[in-house]
Amino acid sequence: MTDDHHPGKSPHSATAPLTTTAPLTRAIRGALDRLRAFDRRRPRVWDAAVTAFWTVAAVLDYTSGGWRTVARDVTAPEPLVLLMSLWFSLPLLWRRTHPMTVLLLSAPISLVNIWTGAVVQAALLQLIPVFQIALRSPLRTLGTAALVFCAPLLAGAVGIPGVWDRQVVSYVWGFVFVALLGIAVRTRREYTEALVERAHRLEHERDQQARLAAAAERTRIAREMHDIIGHNLSVITGLADGGAYAARKSPERATQALEAIGTTSRQALSELRRLLDVLRDDHPDAERTPQPTLDELAPLIERVRRAGLPVHLELHGPELHGEPQASALTPGRQLTVYRVVQEALTNTLKHATAPTGTALSATVTLTHTRTHIDARVTDTGATTSTRGKEPPIRAQGIMGMRERAALYGGTVEAGPLPEHSGWQVRLRLPLEDTHP
């Protein structure tokens, strides 16, 4: 016989006791949940049912003569015994709303119960409002309840031999037990409510974080789409305008413009397809090509030049001229610099106009220091009222640049140059190991 069939090796042997007790536990828990649900829906009906149950029990104790089995004086008047049994049981109808009042109403009858020697068992029903006080009221109220409960016992037991051991001590111990039970139930209920509240709070925070993450992701996607589509369409527009003008004088230049349009269009489609593939959860083979870095600035500027905007590139700092360039900045920071320069040149293509008698041009200046990298893009476009007010499309691009820079503690400034000689966009980005 193999181990798989050996009784001692059964994988279910350790959980067998649990499987036998789980149905009973679920049944009890289900019954309790149904009772609590009924109590919440019909609290008065439940109070009336509990009161009726204990009233019937007290009356049966009287009619059957059971009270005589524990009474010190079996000759106590029977009408008085019935009255005390009803007095202890009927006020239970208000045990939850006014437990201290119920206990106060029972105090004089408790004193009479000891004096007469009847010792009706219904006197123990005083412990029910005691439980409610321990469950719902402050602890100082429980101390008052102890005084109200014990004072009649102590007063009635004075001078009566045998009452202390047979009745007073047992009643006091009953009070202590019920009070501790009420405190334990109250503590567990408050703990459960705290756990439920914490679970709801965590769920709310999780949903809020999910909404914030979704909003941030939508903003990032919109920013990427704006940079990719806006830049490439602007380049294509410039090439198309230049090609149309060149077609009338130099067909070869028009052919070059069309080829450049095709190249730029394919590149835009490739970048857009890569972005959309990454967003698709059901596309396991989505292309994960690296994002543009500082090494891509030269091809970017060349595309802008082909679109008709002369651009001059200036590099300051040894890290921008040699091999350390790739490791000087993190990929995220390099992408930020690239996108800011791209957006600034795109805005120049779309919105800048050359002053009368001059040609429009732009300059890109990168300065790398020990603590920062600065990117400055200037153009010689006229500062018209449209550029100064920043139309909605341009303002959206500047906002996207500022959002990118803010991710790495950087800043972006955009505005006209002194004496209205052009427009500038300046990015200042701290290095990764720089702390504010």
Coordinates of C-alpha atoms in Angstrom, one line a residue:
M1 CA 0.0 0.0 0.0
T2 CA 1.4 3.4 -1.0
D3 CA 1.6 6.5 1.1
D4 CA -1.2 8.0 -1.0
H5 CA -3.6 5.5 0.4
H6 CA -2.3 5.3 4.0
P7 CA -4.8 6.6 6.5
G8 CA -2.1 8.5 8.4
K9 CA -0.9 10.2 5.3
S10 CA -4.2 11.4 4.0
P11 CA -4.1 15.1 3.1
H12 CA -7.6 15.6 4.5
S13 CA -6.9 14.0 7.9
A14 CA -5.7 17.2 9.5
T15 CA -8.8 19.1 8.4
A16 CA -11.3 16.3 9.1
P17 CA -12.5 17.7 12.5
L18 CA -13.0 21.1 10.9
T19 CA -15.2 19.7 8.2
T20 CA -17.4 18.1 10.9
T21 CA -17.8 21.2 13.0
A22 CA -18.0 23.8 10.3
P23 CA -21.7 23.0 9.3
L24 CA -22.8 23.4 13.0
T25 CA -20.9 26.6 13.4
R26 CA -22.4 28.0 10.2
A27 CA -25.9 27.0 11.3
I28 CA -25.5 28.7 14.7
R29 CA -23.9 31.8 13.1
G30 CA -26.7 31.9 10.6
A31 CA -29.4 31.6 13.2
L32 CA -27.8 34.4 15.3
D33 CA -27.5 36.6 12.2
R34 CA -31.2 36.1 11.5
L35 CA -32.1 37.0 15.1
R36 CA -30.0 40.2 14.9
A37 CA -31.6 41.1 11.6
F38 CA -35.1 40.6 13.0
D39 CA -34.1 42.6 16.1
R40 CA -33.0 45.5 13.9
R41 CA -36.1 45.4 11.8
R42 CA -38.6 44.9 14.6
P43 CA -37.0 45.9 18.0
R44 CA -40.3 46.4 19.7
V45 CA -41.6 43.0 18.7
W46 CA -38.5 41.4 20.0
D47 CA -38.7 43.3 23.3
A48 CA -42.3 42.3 23.7
A49 CA -41.4 38.6 22.9
V50 CA -38.6 38.5 25.5
T51 CA -40.8 40.2 28.1
A52 CA -43.7 37.8 27.5
F53 CA -41.3 34.8 27.7
W54 CA -40.0 35.8 31.2
T55 CA -43.4 36.9 32.4
V56 CA -44.9 33.5 31.5
A57 CA -41.9 31.8 33.2
A58 CA -42.4 33.9 36.4
V59 CA -46.2 33.2 36.5
L60 CA -45.5 29.4 35.9
D61 CA -43.1 29.5 38.9
Y62 CA -45.9 31.0 41.0
T63 CA -48.7 28.7 39.8
S64 CA -46.6 25.5 40.1
G65 CA -45.4 26.4 43.6
G66 CA -41.8 26.2 42.5
W67 CA -41.0 29.3 44.6
R68 CA -41.7 27.3 47.7
T69 CA -38.7 25.0 47.1
V70 CA -36.2 27.9 47.7
A71 CA -38.3 30.1 50.0
R72 CA -37.3 30.8 53.6
D73 CA -41.0 31.3 54.5
V74 CA -43.5 29.2 52.5
T75 CA -46.4 31.0 54.3
A76 CA -45.8 34.2 52.4
P77 CA -49.0 35.6 50.9
E78 CA -49.6 34.2 47.5
P79 CA -51.0 37.4 46.0
L80 CA -47.9 39.2 47.1
V81 CA -45.7 36.5 45.5
L82 CA -47.7 36.9 42.2
L83 CA -47.3 40.7 42.4
M84 CA -43.6 40.5 42.9
S85 CA -43.2 38.0 40.1
L86 CA -45.0 40.4 37.7
W87 CA -43.2 43.4 39.0
F88 CA -39.8 41.8 38.3
S89 CA -40.8 40.6 34.8
L90 CA -43.1 43.2 33.1
P91 CA -40.7 46.2 33.3
L92 CA -38.3 44.2 31.1
L93 CA -40.1 45.7 28.1
W94 CA -38.0 48.8 28.7
R95 CA -34.8 47.0 29.6
R96 CA -32.9 48.4 26.5
T97 CA -34.2 51.9 26.4
H98 CA -34.3 52.6 30.2
P99 CA -32.3 49.8 32.0
M100 CA -31.5 52.0 35.0
T101 CA -35.2 52.9 35.5
V102 CA -36.1 49.2 35.3
L103 CA -33.5 48.5 38.0
L104 CA -34.7 51.3 40.2
L105 CA -38.3 50.0 39.9
S106 CA -37.2 46.6 41.0
A107 CA -35.2 47.8 44.0
P108 CA -38.1 48.1 46.5
I109 CA -39.6 44.8 45.4
S110 CA -36.2 43.2 45.9
L111 CA -36.2 44.5 49.5
V112 CA -39.7 43.1 50.1
N113 CA -38.7 39.8 48.6
I114 CA -36.0 39.3 51.2
W115 CA -38.1 40.6 54.1
T116 CA -41.0 38.3 53.4
G117 CA -38.8 35.3 52.9
A118 CA -40.6 34.4 49.7
V119 CA -37.3 34.6 47.6
V120 CA -39.1 34.4 44.3
Q121 CA -36.8 33.3 41.4
A122 CA -38.0 36.2 39.3
A123 CA -35.8 38.5 41.3
L124 CA -32.9 37.2 39.2
L125 CA -34.5 39.0 36.2
Q126 CA -32.8 42.1 37.6
L127 CA -29.6 40.8 36.0
I128 CA -31.0 41.4 32.5
P129 CA -31.1 45.3 32.8
V130 CA -27.7 45.0 34.5
F131 CA -26.4 43.3 31.4
Q132 CA -27.8 46.1 29.2
I133 CA -26.1 48.7 31.4
A134 CA -22.8 46.9 31.1
L135 CA -23.3 46.6 27.3
R136 CA -24.4 50.1 26.4
S137 CA -23.8 52.6 29.3
P138 CA -20.6 54.2 30.6
L139 CA -18.7 52.3 33.4
R140 CA -19.7 54.9 36.0
T141 CA -23.3 54.0 35.3
L142 CA -22.4 50.4 36.0
G143 CA -21.2 51.4 39.5
T144 CA -24.5 53.1 40.2
A145 CA -26.3 50.0 39.0
A146 CA -24.2 47.9 41.5
L147 CA -25.3 50.2 44.3
V148 CA -29.0 50.0 43.3
F149 CA -28.8 46.2 42.9
C150 CA -27.0 45.4 46.1
A151 CA -28.4 48.0 48.5
P152 CA -31.8 46.3 48.9
L153 CA -30.1 42.9 49.4
L154 CA -27.8 44.2 52.1
A155 CA -30.6 46.2 53.8
G156 CA -33.0 43.3 53.8
A157 CA -30.4 40.8 55.0
V158 CA -29.6 42.7 58.2
G159 CA -30.6 40.6 61.2
I160 CA -31.8 37.6 59.1
P161 CA -29.7 34.6 59.7
G162 CA -28.6 32.5 56.8
V163 CA -29.5 35.0 54.1
W164 CA -26.0 36.1 53.5
D165 CA -24.8 32.7 52.3
R166 CA -27.9 31.5 50.6
Q167 CA -29.0 34.7 48.8
V168 CA -26.9 37.8 49.1
V169 CA -23.5 36.3 48.1
S170 CA -25.1 34.4 45.2
Y171 CA -26.8 37.5 43.9
V172 CA -23.6 39.5 44.2
W173 CA -21.6 36.9 42.3
G174 CA -24.4 36.9 39.7
F175 CA -24.1 40.6 39.3
V176 CA -20.3 40.4 38.9
F177 CA -20.6 37.6 36.3
V178 CA -23.3 39.4 34.2
A179 CA -21.4 42.7 34.4
L180 CA -18.2 41.1 33.1
L181 CA -20.2 39.3 30.4
G182 CA -21.7 42.5 29.3
I183 CA -18.3 44.2 29.2
A184 CA -16.8 41.3 27.2
V185 CA -19.6 41.4 24.7
R186 CA -19.3 45.2 24.5
T187 CA -15.6 45.0 23.9
R188 CA -15.9 42.4 21.2
R189 CA -18.7 44.4 19.5
E190 CA -16.6 47.6 19.5
Y191 CA -13.6 45.7 18.2
T192 CA -15.7 44.2 15.4
E193 CA -17.1 47.6 14.6
A194 CA -13.6 49.1 14.5
L195 CA -12.5 46.4 12.1
V196 CA -15.5 46.9 9.9
E197 CA -14.9 50.7 9.9
R198 CA -11.2 50.2 9.1
A199 CA -12.1 47.8 6.3
H200 CA -14.5 50.4 4.8
R201 CA -11.9 53.1 5.2
L202 CA -9.3 51.0 3.5
E203 CA -11.7 50.1 0.7
H204 CA -12.5 53.8 0.3
E205 CA -8.8 54.7 0.2
R206 CA -8.2 51.8 -2.3
D207 CA -10.9 53.1 -4.6
Q208 CA -9.6 56.6 -4.2
Q209 CA -6.1 55.6 -5.0
A210 CA -7.3 53.6 -8.0
R211 CA -9.2 56.7 -9.3
L212 CA -6.1 58.9 -8.7
A213 CA -3.9 56.3 -10.5
A214 CA -6.3 56.1 -13.4
A215 CA -6.4 59.9 -13.6
A216 CA -2.6 60.1 -13.6
E217 CA -2.4 57.4 -16.2
R218 CA -4.9 59.2 -18.4
T219 CA -2.9 62.4 -18.1
R220 CA 0.3 60.6 -18.9
I221 CA -1.3 58.9 -22.0
A222 CA -2.8 62.2 -23.1
R223 CA 0.6 63.9 -22.7
E224 CA 2.3 61.2 -24.8
M225 CA -0.3 61.3 -27.5
H226 CA -0.1 65.1 -27.6
D227 CA 3.7 65.0 -28.0
I228 CA 3.8 62.2 -30.6
I229 CA 0.9 63.3 -32.8
G230 CA 1.3 67.1 -32.3
H231 CA 5.0 67.1 -33.2
N232 CA 4.8 64.7 -36.2
L233 CA 1.7 66.4 -37.7
S234 CA 3.5 69.8 -37.4
V235 CA 6.5 68.4 -39.2
I236 CA 4.3 66.9 -41.9
T237 CA 2.4 70.1 -42.3
G238 CA 5.7 72.0 -42.7
L239 CA 7.0 69.5 -45.2
A240 CA 3.8 69.6 -47.2
D241 CA 3.8 73.4 -47.4
G242 CA 7.4 73.4 -48.4
G243 CA 6.8 70.6 -50.9
A244 CA 3.9 72.4 -52.5
Y245 CA 6.0 75.6 -52.9
A246 CA 9.0 73.7 -54.2
A247 CA 6.9 71.7 -56.7
R248 CA 6.4 74.8 -58.9
K249 CA 10.2 75.5 -59.1
S250 CA 12.1 72.4 -58.3
P251 CA 10.3 69.0 -58.7
E252 CA 13.3 67.3 -57.1
R253 CA 12.9 69.2 -53.8
A254 CA 9.2 68.3 -53.9
T255 CA 10.1 64.6 -54.2
Q256 CA 12.4 65.0 -51.2
A257 CA 9.6 66.6 -49.2
L258 CA 7.2 63.7 -50.1
E259 CA 9.8 61.2 -49.0
A260 CA 10.4 63.1 -45.7
I261 CA 6.6 63.1 -45.2
G262 CA 6.5 59.4 -45.7
T263 CA 9.3 58.8 -43.3
T264 CA 7.8 61.1 -40.6
S265 CA 4.4 59.5 -41.1
R266 CA 5.7 56.0 -40.6
Q267 CA 7.6 57.0 -37.6
A268 CA 4.5 58.6 -36.1
L269 CA 2.5 55.5 -36.8
S270 CA 5.1 53.3 -35.3
E271 CA 5.3 55.4 -32.0
L272 CA 1.5 55.5 -31.9
R273 CA 1.1 51.8 -32.5
R274 CA 3.7 51.1 -29.7
L275 CA 1.8 53.2 -27.3
L276 CA -1.5 51.6 -28.1
D277 CA -0.1 48.1 -27.9
V278 CA 1.2 48.7 -24.4
L279 CA -2.2 49.9 -23.3
R280 CA -3.8 46.7 -24.5
D281 CA -4.0 44.0 -21.8
D282 CA -4.7 41.3 -24.4
H283 CA -1.6 42.0 -26.4
P284 CA 1.3 40.0 -24.9
D285 CA 3.6 40.7 -27.8
A286 CA 3.3 44.5 -27.5
E287 CA 6.5 46.2 -28.6
R288 CA 8.5 47.6 -25.7
T289 CA 11.0 49.8 -27.5
P290 CA 12.9 52.2 -25.4
Q291 CA 11.6 55.8 -25.0
P292 CA 13.6 58.6 -26.7
T293 CA 16.8 59.7 -25.0
L294 CA 19.2 62.6 -25.5
D295 CA 20.8 60.6 -28.3
E296 CA 17.6 61.1 -30.3
L297 CA 17.9 64.9 -30.1
A298 CA 20.0 65.1 -33.3
P299 CA 17.4 63.2 -35.4
L300 CA 14.6 65.2 -33.9
I301 CA 16.3 68.5 -34.9
E302 CA 17.1 67.2 -38.3
R303 CA 13.4 66.4 -38.9
V304 CA 12.4 69.9 -37.8
R305 CA 15.0 71.3 -40.2
R306 CA 13.5 69.3 -43.1
A307 CA 10.1 70.8 -42.2
G308 CA 11.5 74.2 -42.9
L309 CA 12.7 75.6 -39.5
P310 CA 16.5 76.2 -39.2
V311 CA 17.6 74.9 -35.8
H312 CA 20.9 75.3 -34.2
L313 CA 22.0 73.0 -31.4
E314 CA 24.5 74.0 -28.7
L315 CA 25.9 71.7 -26.0
H316 CA 27.7 72.9 -22.9
G317 CA 29.3 70.4 -20.5
P318 CA 31.7 67.5 -21.0
E319 CA 29.0 64.9 -20.3
L320 CA 27.0 66.0 -23.3
H321 CA 30.0 65.5 -25.7
G322 CA 31.3 62.1 -24.7
E323 CA 30.2 58.6 -23.7
P324 CA 29.0 59.5 -20.2
Q325 CA 26.0 61.2 -21.8
A326 CA 23.9 58.1 -21.6
S327 CA 24.6 57.5 -17.9
A328 CA 24.6 61.1 -16.7
L329 CA 20.8 61.2 -16.5
T330 CA 18.2 58.6 -15.8
P331 CA 16.0 57.5 -18.7
G332 CA 13.0 59.3 -17.3
R333 CA 14.9 62.6 -17.1
Q334 CA 16.3 62.1 -20.6
L335 CA 12.8 61.5 -21.9
T336 CA 11.6 64.7 -20.1
V337 CA 14.4 66.8 -21.8
Y338 CA 13.6 65.3 -25.2
R339 CA 9.8 65.9 -24.9
V340 CA 10.2 69.5 -23.7
V341 CA 12.6 70.3 -26.6
Q342 CA 10.2 68.5 -29.0
E343 CA 7.2 70.4 -27.8
A344 CA 9.0 73.7 -27.8
L345 CA 10.1 73.2 -31.5
T346 CA 6.6 72.0 -32.4
N347 CA 5.0 75.1 -30.9
T348 CA 7.5 77.2 -32.9
L349 CA 6.5 75.4 -36.1
K350 CA 2.8 75.8 -35.4
H351 CA 2.5 79.3 -33.8
A352 CA 5.7 81.4 -34.6
T353 CA 5.8 83.9 -37.4
A354 CA 8.9 85.5 -38.7
P355 CA 9.3 89.2 -38.3
T356 CA 9.1 91.3 -41.4
G357 CA 12.4 91.1 -43.4
T358 CA 13.9 88.2 -41.4
A359 CA 13.9 84.4 -41.4
L360 CA 12.4 82.3 -38.6
S361 CA 15.0 80.2 -36.8
A362 CA 15.4 78.4 -33.5
T363 CA 18.2 77.5 -31.1
V364 CA 18.4 74.6 -28.7
T365 CA 20.9 75.0 -25.9
L366 CA 21.7 72.1 -23.4
T367 CA 23.8 72.9 -20.4
H368 CA 24.9 70.1 -18.1
T369 CA 26.4 71.0 -14.6
R370 CA 27.2 69.0 -11.5
T371 CA 23.7 69.5 -10.1
H372 CA 21.4 70.3 -13.0
I373 CA 20.7 70.1 -16.7
D374 CA 19.2 73.1 -18.4
A375 CA 17.5 73.0 -21.8
R376 CA 16.7 76.3 -23.4
V377 CA 14.8 76.6 -26.7
T378 CA 14.5 80.1 -28.3
D379 CA 13.2 81.3 -31.6
T380 CA 13.2 84.5 -33.5
G381 CA 9.4 84.6 -34.0
A382 CA 7.5 87.8 -33.5
T383 CA 5.8 88.1 -30.1
T384 CA 2.3 88.7 -31.3
S385 CA -0.7 89.1 -29.0
T386 CA -1.6 85.5 -29.9
R387 CA 1.7 84.1 -28.6
G388 CA 1.6 86.3 -25.5
K389 CA -1.8 85.1 -24.5
E390 CA -1.0 81.5 -25.1
P391 CA -4.0 80.0 -27.0
P392 CA -5.6 76.8 -25.5
I393 CA -3.6 74.4 -27.7
R394 CA -0.3 76.0 -26.9
A395 CA -1.2 76.4 -23.2
Q396 CA -2.0 72.6 -23.1
G397 CA 1.5 71.9 -24.5
I398 CA 3.2 74.1 -21.9
M399 CA 1.1 72.6 -19.1
G400 CA 2.3 69.1 -20.3
M401 CA 5.9 70.3 -20.2
R402 CA 5.5 71.6 -16.7
E403 CA 3.9 68.4 -15.6
R404 CA 6.8 66.3 -17.0
A405 CA 9.3 68.5 -15.3
A406 CA 7.5 68.5 -11.9
L407 CA 7.8 64.6 -11.8
Y408 CA 11.5 65.1 -11.3
G409 CA 11.5 68.3 -9.2
G410 CA 12.2 70.5 -12.3
T411 CA 10.6 73.7 -13.6
V412 CA 9.6 75.0 -17.0
E413 CA 9.4 78.7 -17.9
A414 CA 7.9 79.9 -21.1
G415 CA 7.5 83.5 -22.4
P416 CA 8.8 86.2 -24.7
L417 CA 12.4 87.2 -24.9
P418 CA 13.5 90.8 -23.8
E419 CA 12.5 93.5 -26.3
H420 CA 10.0 91.1 -28.0
S421 CA 12.9 89.6 -30.0
G422 CA 11.4 86.1 -29.9
W423 CA 10.1 83.3 -27.6
Q424 CA 11.9 81.0 -25.2
V425 CA 11.1 77.8 -23.2
R426 CA 13.5 76.9 -20.5
L427 CA 13.7 73.7 -18.6
R428 CA 15.7 73.3 -15.4
L429 CA 16.0 69.7 -14.1
P430 CA 18.0 68.5 -11.1
L431 CA 20.1 65.4 -11.4
E432 CA 19.0 62.2 -9.6
D433 CA 21.5 62.5 -6.7
T434 CA 20.7 66.2 -6.0
H435 CA 18.6 66.7 -2.9
P436 CA 16.7 70.0 -2.3

